[in-house]
Structure formats: C-alpha cells, structure tokens
Amino acid sequence: MAMRMLCRIAALSFALTPGLALAQAGDAAAGEKLYQARCGSCHSLDANRIGPAHRGVFGRAAASAPGYAYSPALKASGIIWTQQTLDQWLQGPQKMAKGAKMFFTVANPAERAAIIAYLKAQSGK
C-alpha cells in the first residue's frame, strides 16, 4: 500500500514537471509560448532579426531564408530542417555547424519538442 502511494506521488510529480508534460504531447500551443520566451528575442516567424525568419522552416534547407546573412558554416552544412535536425540543432548548434552564428541551446527535451511542434505547425506541415 505504501509503495503504491509512493509510485502515484512520483508519477504525479513527474507529470506536473512543466517540461515533461510538454514532451508527451509535443504541444504546439505550449511551443508557441516557449518560442516567444526562448527564441523571440532573436527570431520571428516572418521577419529576419538577429536570426532568420522561421515560418516555413520545416523541410527547408538551412541557410536558405531570403534576405538573411548566414554564416559560411551554416551555408556549407547541407542541413535540411526536420524534426530530428531541429532537435539536434537546439541541443547544440555549434556541434552541427561549427562557426554558425547561433550558440543558444534548449536543454530540456520536452521544451525542444514543443518548440519544434510549433515550428512545424507554422510551416503548414
């Protein structure tokens, strides 16, 4: 009985951890909030800022958004933005394209999943 109660408490605390709850759903609505909070100071869906615009990023070749001055490293990377490559990128851009302009990472897998779900929804995919 006590063990069952401990398991329920552990499961509840696991489910209530903000990032972990997002990972289960890949929730685009939560991803929008995370995108604004984590990415919005440099990126926008529709305008190039410090970083390039993100609308339509899913399925697009890296360094191909019009009007943005990409690093030579990203231009030469050959990356196509998919669920997997975006997840890798958000874990460490410099690991994928050493010399890229971006250094920011999203360590929490659930937050990455939600941001990616949002970007996918905004790409019409």
Coordinates of N, CA and C in Angstrom, one line a residue:
M1 N 0.8 -1.2 0.0 CA 0.0 0.0 0.0 C 0.9 1.3 0.0
A2 N 1.9 1.3 0.9 CA 2.8 2.5 1.0 C 3.5 2.6 -0.3
M3 N 4.0 1.5 -0.9 CA 4.8 1.5 -2.1 C 3.9 2.1 -3.3
R4 N 2.6 1.6 -3.3 CA 1.7 2.1 -4.4 C 1.5 3.6 -4.3
M5 N 1.4 4.1 -3.1 CA 1.2 5.5 -2.8 C 2.4 6.3 -3.3
L6 N 3.6 5.8 -2.9 CA 4.8 6.5 -3.4 C 4.9 6.5 -4.9
C7 N 4.5 5.4 -5.5 CA 4.6 5.4 -7.0 C 3.6 6.4 -7.6
R8 N 2.4 6.5 -7.0 CA 1.5 7.5 -7.5 C 2.0 8.9 -7.3
I9 N 2.6 9.2 -6.2 CA 3.1 10.5 -5.9 C 4.3 10.8 -6.9
A10 N 5.1 9.8 -7.1 CA 6.2 10.0 -8.0 C 5.7 10.3 -9.5
A11 N 4.7 9.5 -9.9 CA 4.1 9.7 -11.2 C 3.5 11.1 -11.3
L12 N 2.8 11.5 -10.3 CA 2.2 12.8 -10.3 C 3.2 13.9 -10.4
S13 N 4.2 13.9 -9.6 CA 5.3 14.9 -9.7 C 6.0 14.9 -11.0
F14 N 6.2 13.7 -11.6 CA 6.8 13.6 -12.9 C 5.9 14.3 -14.0
A15 N 4.6 14.0 -13.9 CA 3.6 14.6 -14.9 C 3.5 16.1 -14.7
L16 N 3.7 16.6 -13.5 CA 3.5 18.0 -13.2 C 4.7 18.9 -13.5
T17 N 5.8 18.2 -13.8 CA 7.1 18.9 -14.2 C 6.8 19.6 -15.5
P18 N 6.9 20.9 -15.6 CA 6.4 21.6 -16.8 C 7.0 21.0 -18.1
G19 N 8.3 20.9 -18.2 CA 8.9 20.4 -19.5 C 8.4 19.0 -19.8
L20 N 8.3 18.1 -18.8 CA 8.0 16.7 -19.1 C 6.5 16.6 -19.6
A21 N 5.6 17.4 -19.1 CA 4.3 17.4 -19.6 C 4.2 17.8 -21.0
L22 N 5.0 18.7 -21.5 CA 5.0 19.1 -22.9 C 5.5 18.0 -23.8
A23 N 6.5 17.3 -23.3 CA 7.1 16.2 -24.2 C 6.1 15.2 -24.6
Q24 N 5.2 14.9 -23.7 CA 4.2 13.8 -24.0 C 3.3 14.2 -25.2
A25 N 3.0 15.5 -25.3 CA 2.1 15.9 -26.4 C 2.8 16.6 -27.6
G26 N 4.0 17.1 -27.4 CA 4.6 17.8 -28.5 C 3.7 19.0 -28.8
D27 N 3.2 19.6 -27.8 CA 2.1 20.6 -27.8 C 2.5 21.9 -28.5
A28 N 2.0 22.2 -29.7 CA 2.3 23.4 -30.4 C 1.9 24.6 -29.7
A29 N 0.8 24.6 -29.0 CA 0.3 25.8 -28.2 C 1.3 26.1 -27.1
A30 N 1.8 25.1 -26.4 CA 2.9 25.4 -25.4 C 4.1 25.8 -26.1
G31 N 4.4 25.2 -27.3 CA 5.6 25.6 -28.1 C 5.6 27.0 -28.5
E32 N 4.4 27.6 -28.8 CA 4.3 29.0 -29.1 C 4.8 29.9 -28.0
K33 N 4.4 29.6 -26.8 CA 4.8 30.3 -25.6 C 6.3 30.2 -25.4
L34 N 6.8 29.0 -25.5 CA 8.2 28.7 -25.4 C 9.0 29.4 -26.5
Y35 N 8.5 29.4 -27.7 CA 9.2 30.0 -28.8 C 9.3 31.5 -28.5
Q36 N 8.2 32.1 -28.1 CA 8.3 33.6 -27.8 C 9.3 33.9 -26.6
A37 N 9.2 33.0 -25.6 CA 10.1 33.2 -24.4 C 11.6 32.9 -24.7
R38 N 11.8 31.9 -25.5 CA 13.2 31.4 -25.7 C 13.8 31.9 -27.0
C39 N 13.0 32.0 -28.0 CA 13.6 32.3 -29.3 C 13.2 33.7 -29.8
G40 N 12.2 34.3 -29.3 CA 11.6 35.5 -29.8 C 12.5 36.8 -29.7
S41 N 13.5 36.8 -28.9 CA 14.4 37.9 -28.8 C 15.3 38.0 -30.0
C42 N 15.5 36.9 -30.7 CA 16.4 36.9 -31.9 C 15.6 36.5 -33.2
H43 N 14.5 35.8 -33.0 CA 13.8 35.3 -34.2 C 12.4 35.7 -34.2
S44 N 11.8 35.7 -35.4 CA 10.4 35.9 -35.6 C 9.9 34.9 -36.7
L45 N 8.6 34.7 -36.8 CA 8.2 33.8 -37.8 C 8.3 34.4 -39.2
D46 N 8.1 35.7 -39.3 CA 8.0 36.4 -40.6 C 9.1 37.4 -40.9
A47 N 9.9 37.8 -40.0 CA 10.9 38.8 -40.2 C 12.3 38.3 -39.8
N48 N 13.3 38.6 -40.6 CA 14.7 38.4 -40.2 C 15.0 39.4 -39.1
R49 N 15.6 38.9 -38.0 CA 16.1 39.8 -37.0 C 17.6 39.5 -36.8
I50 N 18.0 39.3 -35.5 CA 19.3 38.8 -35.3 C 19.5 37.4 -35.9
G51 N 18.5 36.6 -35.9 CA 18.4 35.3 -36.6 C 17.4 35.4 -37.7
P52 N 17.4 34.4 -38.5 CA 16.4 34.4 -39.7 C 15.0 34.1 -39.3
A53 N 14.1 34.5 -40.2 CA 12.7 34.2 -40.0 C 12.4 32.7 -40.0
H54 N 11.4 32.2 -39.3 CA 11.2 30.8 -39.1 C 10.0 30.2 -39.8
R55 N 9.1 31.0 -40.3 CA 7.9 30.4 -40.9 C 8.3 29.7 -42.2
G56 N 7.9 28.4 -42.3 CA 8.2 27.6 -43.4 C 9.6 26.9 -43.2
V57 N 10.1 26.9 -42.0 CA 11.4 26.3 -41.8 C 11.4 24.8 -42.0
F58 N 10.3 24.1 -41.6 CA 10.2 22.7 -41.8 C 10.4 22.2 -43.2
G59 N 11.4 21.4 -43.5 CA 11.6 20.9 -44.8 C 12.5 21.8 -45.7
R60 N 12.9 22.9 -45.1 CA 13.7 23.9 -45.8 C 15.2 23.6 -45.6
A61 N 16.0 23.9 -46.6 CA 17.4 23.8 -46.5 C 17.9 24.9 -45.5
A62 N 18.9 24.5 -44.7 CA 19.5 25.5 -43.8 C 20.1 26.6 -44.7
A63 N 20.1 27.8 -44.1 CA 20.7 29.0 -44.8 C 20.0 29.4 -46.1
S64 N 18.7 29.1 -46.2 CA 18.0 29.4 -47.4 C 16.9 30.4 -47.3
A65 N 16.6 31.0 -46.1 CA 15.6 32.0 -45.9 C 16.1 33.3 -46.6
P66 N 15.3 33.9 -47.5 CA 15.7 35.0 -48.2 C 16.0 36.2 -47.3
G67 N 17.0 37.0 -47.7 CA 17.3 38.2 -47.0 C 18.1 38.1 -45.7
Y68 N 18.6 37.0 -45.4 CA 19.4 36.8 -44.1 C 20.8 36.5 -44.5
A69 N 21.7 37.1 -43.8 CA 23.2 36.9 -44.0 C 23.6 35.7 -43.1
Y70 N 23.6 34.5 -43.6 CA 24.0 33.3 -42.9 C 25.5 33.2 -42.8
S71 N 26.0 32.5 -41.8 CA 27.4 32.2 -41.7 C 27.8 31.2 -42.8
P72 N 29.1 31.3 -43.2 CA 29.6 30.3 -44.1 C 29.4 28.8 -43.6
A73 N 29.5 28.6 -42.3 CA 29.4 27.3 -41.8 C 28.0 26.7 -42.0
L74 N 27.0 27.5 -41.8 CA 25.6 27.0 -42.0 C 25.3 26.9 -43.5
K75 N 25.8 27.8 -44.3 CA 25.6 27.7 -45.8 C 26.2 26.3 -46.3
A76 N 27.3 25.9 -45.7 CA 28.0 24.7 -46.2 C 27.5 23.4 -45.5
S77 N 26.6 23.6 -44.6 CA 26.2 22.4 -43.7 C 25.4 21.3 -44.4
G78 N 24.6 21.7 -45.4 CA 23.8 20.7 -46.1 C 22.6 20.2 -45.3
I79 N 22.3 20.9 -44.2 CA 21.2 20.5 -43.3 C 19.9 20.8 -43.9
I80 N 18.9 19.9 -43.8 CA 17.5 20.1 -44.1 C 16.8 20.1 -42.8
W81 N 16.0 21.1 -42.5 CA 15.3 21.2 -41.2 C 14.1 20.2 -41.1
T82 N 14.3 19.2 -40.3 CA 13.3 18.2 -40.0 C 13.2 18.1 -38.5
Q83 N 12.3 17.3 -38.0 CA 12.1 17.1 -36.6 C 13.5 16.7 -35.9
Q84 N 14.2 15.8 -36.5 CA 15.4 15.3 -36.0 C 16.5 16.4 -36.0
T85 N 16.7 17.0 -37.2 CA 17.7 18.0 -37.3 C 17.5 19.3 -36.4
L86 N 16.2 19.7 -36.3 CA 15.9 20.8 -35.4 C 16.2 20.4 -34.0
D87 N 15.9 19.2 -33.6 CA 16.1 18.7 -32.2 C 17.6 18.7 -32.0
Q88 N 18.4 18.2 -32.9 CA 19.9 18.3 -32.7 C 20.4 19.7 -32.7
W89 N 19.9 20.5 -33.5 CA 20.3 21.9 -33.6 C 20.1 22.6 -32.3
L90 N 18.9 22.4 -31.7 CA 18.6 23.1 -30.5 C 19.4 22.6 -29.3
Q91 N 20.0 21.4 -29.4 CA 20.8 20.8 -28.4 C 22.2 21.4 -28.5
G92 N 22.6 21.9 -29.6 CA 24.0 22.4 -29.8 C 24.3 22.8 -31.2
P93 N 23.9 24.0 -31.6 CA 24.2 24.5 -33.0 C 25.6 24.3 -33.4
Q94 N 26.5 24.6 -32.5 CA 27.9 24.6 -32.9 C 28.4 23.1 -33.1
K95 N 27.7 22.2 -32.6 CA 28.1 20.8 -32.9 C 27.7 20.4 -34.3
M96 N 26.7 21.0 -34.8 CA 26.2 20.7 -36.2 C 26.9 21.5 -37.2
A97 N 27.2 22.8 -36.9 CA 27.8 23.7 -37.9 C 28.8 24.6 -37.1
K98 N 30.0 24.1 -36.8 CA 30.9 24.9 -36.1 C 31.2 26.2 -36.8
G99 N 31.0 27.3 -36.1 CA 31.1 28.6 -36.8 C 29.8 29.3 -37.1
A100 N 28.7 28.6 -36.8 CA 27.3 29.2 -37.0 C 27.2 30.3 -36.1
K101 N 26.3 31.2 -36.4 CA 26.1 32.4 -35.5 C 25.4 32.1 -34.2
M102 N 24.6 31.0 -34.2 CA 23.8 30.7 -33.0 C 24.6 29.8 -32.0
F103 N 24.4 30.2 -30.8 CA 25.1 29.5 -29.7 C 24.0 29.0 -28.7
F104 N 22.8 29.6 -28.7 CA 21.8 29.3 -27.8 C 21.3 27.8 -27.9
T105 N 21.1 27.2 -26.7 CA 20.6 25.8 -26.7 C 19.3 25.7 -25.8
V106 N 18.6 24.7 -26.1 CA 17.4 24.3 -25.3 C 17.7 22.9 -24.7
A107 N 18.0 22.9 -23.5 CA 18.5 21.6 -22.9 C 17.3 20.6 -22.6
N108 N 16.2 21.2 -22.3 CA 15.0 20.3 -21.9 C 14.4 19.7 -23.2
P109 N 14.4 18.3 -23.3 CA 13.8 17.7 -24.5 C 12.4 18.0 -24.7
A110 N 11.6 18.1 -23.6 CA 10.2 18.5 -23.7 C 10.0 19.8 -24.3
E111 N 10.8 20.8 -23.9 CA 10.7 22.1 -24.5 C 11.1 22.2 -25.9
R112 N 12.1 21.4 -26.3 CA 12.5 21.3 -27.7 C 11.4 20.7 -28.5
A113 N 10.8 19.7 -28.0 CA 9.7 19.0 -28.7 C 8.5 20.0 -29.0
A114 N 8.2 20.8 -27.9 CA 7.1 21.7 -28.1 C 7.4 22.8 -29.1
I115 N 8.6 23.4 -29.0 CA 9.1 24.4 -29.9 C 9.0 23.9 -31.4
I116 N 9.5 22.7 -31.5 CA 9.5 22.0 -32.9 C 8.1 21.8 -33.4
A117 N 7.2 21.4 -32.5 CA 5.8 21.2 -32.9 C 5.2 22.5 -33.4
Y118 N 5.5 23.6 -32.7 CA 5.1 24.9 -33.1 C 5.6 25.3 -34.4
L119 N 6.9 25.1 -34.6 CA 7.5 25.5 -35.9 C 6.9 24.6 -37.0
K120 N 6.7 23.4 -36.8 CA 6.1 22.5 -37.8 C 4.7 23.0 -38.1
A121 N 3.9 23.3 -37.1 CA 2.5 23.9 -37.4 C 2.6 25.2 -38.2
Q122 N 3.6 26.0 -37.9 CA 3.7 27.3 -38.6 C 4.3 27.1 -40.0
S123 N 4.7 25.9 -40.3 CA 5.3 25.6 -41.7 C 4.2 25.0 -42.5
G124 N 3.0 24.8 -42.0 CA 2.0 24.1 -42.7 C 2.2 22.6 -43.0
K125 N 3.0 22.0 -42.1 CA 3.3 20.6 -42.2 C 2.5 19.8 -41.2

